[in-house]
Amino acid sequence: MRLLAITPNWLGDMVMSAALFQSIKAQAPAVEITALGPAFARPLLERLDAVDRVIDSPFGHGGLNYLKRRQFGRTLPAFDAAVVLPNSFKSALIPWMAGIPTRVGWLGEQRYGVLTARPKLNKAEFPRMVDRYLELARPLGFQPTFAEPRMTAGTVHLSIAGDYVVLAPGAAFGSAKRWPADRYAQVALNLLAQGNRVLLIGGPGEVDDCAQIANAQPPAYRDRITNLAGQASLGESLDLIGAAGAVVANDSGLMHVAAAMGVPLVGIFGPTSPDHTPPLSAKAQVVWSKPACAPCFKRVCPLKHHQCMNELAPGLVVDALAKYV
């Protein structure tokens, strides 16, 4: 079978969806899996163990672009089946336009016609996102069997001396998922005081937070903290995580990356729930204060107090990290 997988748009969801690909490969190793996802995510998709090939999608968030999707679909090579992991109507158009005979996905936005198998999702039956992805193995003719998602890091080309702990204070979903920078700074101070090296990783949106974390450290420690926010590419960041001694991250794509690479991990949750998107690794621990208003799953705290993150004490993260460093 030649299978086309229309990937989710969020990095963390891409990692979790790898459990589906691994389940299929475990039952039918000859299946060739091609991931069609946003171009920015290619470095991640290429590192998923169960993905054989990656095709960049030219379509992002926004309009339907019907004619462009049709044209693009006609340029794709032949596939026997497609699995559509996002729930949107437009995400199911390309496999239909490409003439792929079997097209599987959750019912989503009333996707009659464009999908050949469209079971209706019972969210209560599948509270974990990973299990929702896995269940799509069934209409493809496979059993949904769970294994921890796996990624393989590449060679680290940046010069980072010695062992280090990665702190990843970002979260693309929204500010509500971000533990405050001053709390990360206290975790960094504890690590540095114990003689550890600390590496700060993030995209352009984390430059200020990572600078605040680094600048909060005593001058005597600053030669052991490296800030690569906004400097390391996504691929470089993934490989640096793979070589880390441990990682501390918010509920984010990089949290799921660390889990899939088998790196000891402390995942910080606030407005989201570890019952829904836990780090899928036996080496991961979750820290969650869980006030009465959580989980709200909002991008910005609707009550303005951000209690779920502000009340989470740095000592809880330090204690969780003590198992690893």
Coordinates of N, CA, C and O in Angstrom, one line a residue, residues 202-312:
G202 N 14.0 28.3 21.3 CA 12.7 28.9 20.9 C 12.8 29.6 19.6 O 13.9 29.8 19.1
G203 N 11.6 29.9 19.1 CA 11.6 30.7 17.8 C 11.6 32.1 18.0 O 11.9 32.6 19.2
P204 N 11.3 32.9 17.0 CA 11.3 34.4 17.2 C 10.4 34.9 18.3 O 10.6 35.9 18.9
G205 N 9.3 34.2 18.5 CA 8.3 34.6 19.6 C 8.8 34.4 21.0 O 8.2 34.9 21.9
E206 N 10.0 33.6 21.1 CA 10.5 33.4 22.4 C 11.8 34.2 22.7 O 12.4 34.0 23.8
V207 N 12.2 35.0 21.8 CA 13.5 35.8 22.0 C 13.5 36.6 23.3 O 14.4 36.5 24.0
D208 N 12.4 37.3 23.5 CA 12.4 38.1 24.7 C 12.4 37.3 26.0 O 13.1 37.6 27.0
D209 N 11.5 36.3 26.0 CA 11.5 35.4 27.2 C 12.8 34.8 27.5 O 13.3 34.7 28.7
C210 N 13.4 34.3 26.5 CA 14.7 33.6 26.7 C 15.8 34.6 27.1 O 16.7 34.2 27.9
A211 N 15.8 35.8 26.6 CA 16.7 36.8 27.0 C 16.5 37.1 28.4 O 17.5 37.3 29.2
Q212 N 15.3 37.2 28.9 CA 15.0 37.5 30.3 C 15.5 36.4 31.2 O 16.1 36.7 32.2
I213 N 15.3 35.2 30.8 CA 15.8 34.0 31.6 C 17.3 34.1 31.7 O 17.9 33.9 32.8
A214 N 18.0 34.3 30.5 CA 19.5 34.3 30.6 C 20.0 35.5 31.4 O 20.9 35.4 32.2
N215 N 19.4 36.7 31.2 CA 19.9 37.9 31.9 C 19.6 37.9 33.4 O 20.3 38.6 34.1
A216 N 18.7 37.0 33.8 CA 18.4 37.0 35.2 C 19.5 36.2 36.0 O 19.4 36.2 37.3
Q217 N 20.4 35.5 35.3 CA 21.4 34.7 36.0 C 22.5 35.5 36.5 O 22.9 36.5 35.9
P218 N 23.1 35.1 37.6 CA 24.3 35.8 38.1 C 25.4 35.8 37.1 O 25.6 34.8 36.4
P219 N 26.2 36.8 37.0 CA 27.3 36.9 36.1 C 28.2 35.6 36.1 O 28.7 35.2 35.1
A220 N 28.4 35.1 37.3 CA 29.4 33.9 37.4 C 28.8 32.7 36.7 O 29.6 31.8 36.4
Y221 N 27.5 32.7 36.4 CA 26.9 31.5 35.8 C 26.7 31.6 34.3 O 26.4 30.7 33.6
R222 N 26.8 32.8 33.8 CA 26.4 33.1 32.4 C 27.2 32.4 31.4 O 26.7 32.3 30.2
D223 N 28.4 31.9 31.7 CA 29.2 31.2 30.7 C 28.6 29.8 30.5 O 29.1 29.1 29.6
R224 N 27.7 29.3 31.3 CA 27.1 28.0 31.2 C 25.6 28.0 30.8 O 25.0 27.0 30.8
I225 N 25.2 29.2 30.4 CA 23.8 29.2 29.8 C 23.9 29.8 28.4 O 24.5 30.9 28.2
T226 N 23.3 29.1 27.4 CA 23.4 29.5 26.0 C 22.0 29.8 25.5 O 21.1 28.9 25.7
N227 N 21.8 30.9 24.9 CA 20.5 31.3 24.4 C 20.5 31.2 22.9 O 21.2 32.0 22.2
L228 N 19.7 30.3 22.3 CA 19.7 30.1 20.9 C 18.3 30.5 20.3 O 18.0 30.2 19.2
A229 N 17.5 31.1 21.2 CA 16.1 31.5 20.7 C 16.2 32.5 19.5 O 16.9 33.5 19.5
G230 N 15.5 32.1 18.4 CA 15.5 32.9 17.2 C 16.7 32.7 16.4 O 16.9 33.4 15.3
Q231 N 17.7 31.9 16.8 CA 18.9 31.7 16.0 C 19.0 30.3 15.5 O 19.4 30.1 14.3
A232 N 18.7 29.2 16.2 CA 18.7 27.9 15.7 C 17.4 27.6 14.9 O 16.3 28.0 15.2
S233 N 17.6 26.9 13.8 CA 16.5 26.5 12.9 C 15.7 25.5 13.6 O 16.1 24.9 14.7
L234 N 14.5 25.1 13.1 CA 13.7 24.1 13.7 C 14.5 22.8 13.7 O 14.5 22.1 14.7
G235 N 15.1 22.4 12.6 CA 15.9 21.2 12.5 C 17.0 21.1 13.5 O 17.2 20.1 14.2
E236 N 17.7 22.2 13.7 CA 18.8 22.3 14.7 C 18.2 22.2 16.1 O 18.8 21.5 16.9
S237 N 17.1 22.8 16.3 CA 16.5 22.7 17.6 C 16.1 21.3 18.0 O 16.3 20.8 19.1
L238 N 15.5 20.6 17.0 CA 15.1 19.2 17.2 C 16.3 18.4 17.6 O 16.3 17.5 18.5
D239 N 17.4 18.5 16.8 CA 18.6 17.7 17.1 C 19.2 18.1 18.4 O 19.8 17.2 19.1
L240 N 19.2 19.3 18.8 CA 19.7 19.7 20.1 C 18.9 19.1 21.2 O 19.4 18.7 22.3
I241 N 17.6 19.0 21.1 CA 16.8 18.4 22.0 C 17.1 16.9 22.1 O 17.2 16.3 23.2
G242 N 17.3 16.3 21.0 CA 17.7 14.8 21.0 C 18.9 14.5 21.7 O 19.1 13.4 22.2
A243 N 19.9 15.5 21.8 CA 21.1 15.2 22.5 C 21.2 15.8 23.9 O 22.2 15.7 24.6
A244 N 20.1 16.3 24.4 CA 20.0 16.9 25.7 C 20.0 15.8 26.8 O 19.5 14.7 26.6
G245 N 20.4 16.2 28.0 CA 20.3 15.3 29.2 C 18.9 15.3 29.7 O 18.5 14.3 30.3
A246 N 18.2 16.4 29.6 CA 16.8 16.5 30.0 C 16.2 17.8 29.4 O 16.9 18.7 28.9
V247 N 14.9 17.9 29.4 CA 14.2 19.0 28.8 C 13.1 19.4 29.7 O 12.4 18.6 30.3
V248 N 12.9 20.7 29.8 CA 11.7 21.3 30.5 C 11.0 22.1 29.4 O 11.6 23.0 28.8
A249 N 9.7 21.9 29.2 CA 8.9 22.5 28.2 C 7.5 22.7 28.6 O 6.9 21.9 29.4
N250 N 6.8 23.7 28.1 CA 5.4 23.8 28.2 C 4.7 22.8 27.4 O 5.4 22.1 26.6
D251 N 3.4 22.6 27.5 CA 2.6 21.7 26.6 C 2.7 22.3 25.2 O 2.0 23.2 24.9
S252 N 3.6 21.8 24.4 CA 4.0 22.4 23.1 C 4.5 21.4 22.2 O 4.7 20.2 22.6
G253 N 4.8 21.8 21.0 CA 5.4 20.8 20.0 C 6.7 20.3 20.5 O 7.0 19.1 20.3
L254 N 7.6 21.2 21.1 CA 8.9 20.7 21.5 C 8.8 19.8 22.7 O 9.7 18.9 22.8
M255 N 7.7 19.9 23.5 CA 7.5 18.9 24.6 C 7.3 17.5 23.9 O 7.9 16.5 24.4
H256 N 6.5 17.4 22.9 CA 6.2 16.1 22.3 C 7.4 15.6 21.5 O 7.6 14.4 21.5
V257 N 8.2 16.5 21.0 CA 9.4 16.1 20.3 C 10.4 15.4 21.4 O 10.9 14.3 21.1
A258 N 10.6 16.1 22.5 CA 11.4 15.5 23.5 C 11.0 14.1 23.9 O 11.7 13.2 24.1
A259 N 9.6 14.0 24.1 CA 9.1 12.7 24.5 C 9.4 11.6 23.4 O 9.8 10.5 23.7
A260 N 9.2 12.0 22.1 CA 9.4 11.0 21.0 C 10.8 10.7 20.8 O 11.1 9.6 20.3
M261 N 11.7 11.5 21.3 CA 13.1 11.2 21.2 C 13.7 10.5 22.4 O 14.9 10.2 22.5
G262 N 12.8 10.2 23.3 CA 13.2 9.5 24.5 C 14.1 10.2 25.5 O 14.8 9.6 26.3
V263 N 14.0 11.6 25.5 CA 14.8 12.4 26.4 C 14.0 12.6 27.7 O 12.8 12.9 27.6
P264 N 14.6 12.5 28.8 CA 13.9 12.8 30.1 C 13.3 14.2 30.0 O 14.0 15.1 29.6
L265 N 12.1 14.3 30.5 CA 11.3 15.4 30.2 C 10.4 15.8 31.4 O 9.8 14.9 32.0
V266 N 10.3 17.1 31.6 CA 9.2 17.6 32.5 C 8.3 18.5 31.7 O 8.8 19.5 31.1
G267 N 7.1 18.1 31.6 CA 6.1 18.9 30.8 C 5.2 19.7 31.7 O 4.7 19.2 32.7
I268 N 5.1 21.0 31.4 CA 4.3 22.0 32.2 C 3.0 22.2 31.6 O 2.9 22.7 30.4
F269 N 1.9 21.9 32.3 CA 0.6 22.1 31.8 C -0.1 23.2 32.6 O 0.1 23.4 33.8
G270 N -1.0 24.0 31.9 CA -1.9 25.0 32.6 C -3.3 24.9 32.1 O -4.1 24.3 32.7
P271 N -3.6 25.6 31.0 CA -4.9 25.7 30.5 C -5.3 24.4 29.7 O -6.5 24.2 29.3
T272 N -4.3 23.6 29.3 CA -4.6 22.3 28.6 C -4.5 21.2 29.6 O -4.1 21.3 30.7
S273 N -4.8 20.0 29.1 CA -4.9 18.8 30.0 C -4.0 17.7 29.6 O -4.0 17.3 28.5
P274 N -3.2 17.1 30.6 CA -2.4 16.0 30.3 C -3.3 14.7 30.0 O -2.8 13.7 29.6
D275 N -4.6 14.8 30.3 CA -5.5 13.7 30.0 C -5.8 13.7 28.5 O -6.2 12.7 27.9
H276 N -5.5 14.8 27.8 CA -5.8 15.0 26.4 C -4.6 14.9 25.5 O -4.6 14.2 24.5
T277 N -3.5 15.6 25.9 CA -2.3 15.6 25.1 C -1.1 15.4 26.0 O -0.2 16.2 26.1
P278 N -1.0 14.2 26.7 CA 0.2 14.0 27.5 C 1.4 13.8 26.7 O 1.3 13.3 25.5
P279 N 2.6 14.0 27.3 CA 3.8 13.6 26.6 C 3.9 12.1 26.6 O 3.7 11.5 27.7
L280 N 4.0 11.5 25.5 CA 3.9 10.0 25.3 C 5.2 9.3 25.5 O 5.8 8.8 24.5
S281 N 5.7 9.3 26.7 CA 7.0 8.7 27.0 C 7.0 8.3 28.5 O 6.5 9.0 29.3
A282 N 7.6 7.1 28.7 CA 7.8 6.6 30.0 C 8.8 7.5 30.8 O 8.9 7.4 32.0
K283 N 9.6 8.3 30.1 CA 10.6 9.2 30.7 C 10.1 10.6 31.0 O 10.9 11.5 31.3
A284 N 8.8 10.8 30.8 CA 8.2 12.1 31.0 C 7.4 12.2 32.3 O 6.8 11.3 32.7
Q285 N 7.5 13.4 32.9 CA 6.7 13.7 34.1 C 5.9 15.0 33.7 O 6.4 15.8 33.0
V286 N 4.8 15.1 34.3 CA 3.9 16.2 34.1 C 3.7 17.0 35.4 O 3.6 16.4 36.5
V287 N 3.8 18.3 35.3 CA 3.5 19.2 36.4 C 2.3 20.1 36.1 O 2.3 20.7 35.0
W288 N 1.3 20.1 36.9 CA 0.1 20.8 36.6 C -0.6 21.2 37.9 O -0.8 20.4 38.8
S289 N -0.8 22.5 38.1 CA -1.4 23.0 39.3 C -2.9 22.7 39.4 O -3.5 22.6 40.4
K290 N -3.5 22.7 38.2 CA -4.9 22.4 38.0 C -5.9 23.2 39.0 O -6.5 22.5 39.8
P291 N -6.0 24.5 38.8 CA -7.0 25.2 39.6 C -8.4 24.8 39.1 O -8.6 24.1 38.1
A292 N -9.4 25.4 39.8 CA -10.8 25.0 39.4 C -11.2 25.4 38.0 O -12.1 24.7 37.4
C293 N -10.5 26.4 37.4 CA -10.9 26.9 36.1 C -10.2 26.1 35.0 O -10.4 26.3 33.8
A294 N -9.3 25.2 35.4 CA -8.6 24.4 34.3 C -9.1 23.0 34.2 O -9.6 22.4 35.1
P295 N -9.1 22.5 33.0 CA -8.5 23.1 31.7 C -9.6 23.9 31.0 O -10.7 23.4 30.9
C296 N -9.2 25.0 30.5 CA -10.1 25.8 29.7 C -9.9 25.8 28.2 O -10.7 26.1 27.4
F297 N -8.6 25.3 27.9 CA -8.2 25.2 26.5 C -8.3 26.5 25.7 O -8.5 26.5 24.5
K298 N -8.1 27.6 26.4 CA -8.1 28.9 25.7 C -6.7 29.4 25.4 O -5.8 29.1 26.1
R299 N -6.6 30.2 24.3 CA -5.3 30.7 23.9 C -4.8 31.8 24.9 O -3.6 31.9 25.1
V300 N -5.7 32.6 25.4 CA -5.4 33.6 26.4 C -6.3 33.4 27.6 O -7.5 33.1 27.4
C301 N -5.8 33.6 28.7 CA -6.6 33.4 29.9 C -7.9 34.3 29.9 O -7.8 35.5 29.9
P302 N -9.1 33.6 29.9 CA -10.3 34.4 29.8 C -10.7 35.2 31.1 O -11.4 36.1 31.1
L303 N -10.0 34.7 32.2 CA -10.3 35.4 33.5 C -9.2 36.4 33.9 O -9.3 37.0 35.0
K304 N -8.2 36.5 33.1 CA -7.2 37.5 33.2 C -6.2 37.3 34.3 O -5.2 38.0 34.5
H305 N -6.4 36.2 35.1 CA -5.4 36.0 36.2 C -4.3 35.0 35.9 O -3.3 34.9 36.6
H306 N -4.5 34.1 34.9 CA -3.6 33.1 34.5 C -3.1 32.3 35.7 O -2.0 31.9 35.9
Q307 N -4.1 31.9 36.5 CA -3.9 31.2 37.8 C -3.2 29.9 37.6 O -2.3 29.5 38.3
C308 N -3.6 29.2 36.5 CA -3.0 27.9 36.3 C -1.5 27.9 36.1 O -0.9 26.9 36.4
M309 N -1.0 29.0 35.6 CA 0.5 29.1 35.4 C 1.1 29.9 36.5 O 2.2 29.5 37.0
N310 N 0.5 30.9 36.9 CA 1.1 31.8 38.0 C 1.2 31.1 39.3 O 2.1 31.4 40.1
E311 N 0.4 30.2 39.6 CA 0.4 29.5 40.9 C 1.3 28.2 40.8 O 1.4 27.5 41.9
L312 N 1.9 27.9 39.7 CA 2.7 26.7 39.6 C 4.1 27.1 40.0 O 4.8 27.8 39.4

